Amino acid sequence: MTDVTGPSVASARRRAPVPLHPDLESAWLAELASAPGPGLPHQLHVRGTGRHGWLHECGAVAALAPLFRTPVHLDGGITGFRNLGGPVAARLLEVLPEEFLATERQNDGPTIGAALRTVAAHADDVVAHGYLVSPRRCDERVTVEGVLVRAPRDLRVFRTHDDGCECDELVAHAEALGIDDARCRPHEITPWFKTGGEDPWWRLWWD
């Protein structure tokens, strides 16, 4: 008898269900349970501490939990977050190791320490976004890859940064607030939102 379901349907039936968890901590612990154990190969050259579960141990997972209000799916990979504001930034500054704060960055972007200190000090003007790397991986970590910055006035910023572009003023403003240790300018500067009577916000993102 011919299988009329076809290969795509048959493959879908064999596919495991997507693991969803009610909160970040339960998702993190489930990922940690499937991490490489003693005696198994580990990637020793990767970023982070190289110790599986360290973000949970230091309290960073609990600090980040308010950013994940829907069922969480990690599945051994990278999970993005946004709207990292003052209270979360302040708590992360308390629990993350000093060396990690001083060295972890998204490629040539600002260090996570600089970003978190800026958000904590200027919660009404700066919000961060980034991603978490699952504890199943040897490069488990939290990274900030960009910020939303409130501009002091309307600015003309062009994607091509032609003559008349005021991106330099925006970058200087972000640096004055504390986003001051990036190794290069943001790879993307895009308008984010502006509501009636409010100052405009811009997204600064490092690839």
PDB file of C-alpha atoms in Angstrom, residues 105-110 144-147 183-189 204-207:
ATOM      1  CA  ARG A 105      30.545  42.213  24.049  1.00  0.00           C
ATOM      2  CA  GLN A 106      28.722  41.530  20.788  1.00  0.00           C
ATOM      3  CA  ASN A 107      31.704  41.473  18.428  1.00  0.00           C
ATOM      4  CA  ASP A 108      32.859  45.118  18.336  1.00  0.00           C
ATOM      5  CA  GLY A 109      29.899  46.537  20.247  1.00  0.00           C
ATOM      6  CA  PRO A 110      29.981  47.969  23.781  1.00  0.00           C
ATOM      7  CA  VAL A 144      23.692  42.965  24.864  1.00  0.00           C
ATOM      8  CA  GLU A 145      23.750  43.660  21.132  1.00  0.00           C
ATOM      9  CA  GLY A 146      22.069  47.041  21.031  1.00  0.00           C
ATOM     10  CA  VAL A 147      20.274  49.831  22.844  1.00  0.00           C
ATOM     11  CA  ARG A 183      35.211  49.324  19.180  1.00  0.00           C
ATOM     12  CA  CYS A 184      33.275  50.747  16.254  1.00  0.00           C
ATOM     13  CA  ARG A 185      30.212  52.814  15.456  1.00  0.00           C
ATOM     14  CA  PRO A 186      26.838  51.050  15.437  1.00  0.00           C
ATOM     15  CA  HIS A 187      26.297  48.993  12.301  1.00  0.00           C
ATOM     16  CA  GLU A 188      22.680  50.129  12.162  1.00  0.00           C
ATOM     17  CA  ILE A 189      21.010  53.310  13.413  1.00  0.00           C
ATOM     18  CA  LEU A 204      21.707  51.494  17.892  1.00  0.00           C
ATOM     19  CA  TRP A 205      22.692  47.951  16.921  1.00  0.00           C
ATOM     20  CA  TRP A 206      26.035  46.175  16.542  1.00  0.00           C
ATOM     21  CA  ASP A 207      26.281  43.148  14.257  1.00  0.00           C
TER      22      ASP A 207
END
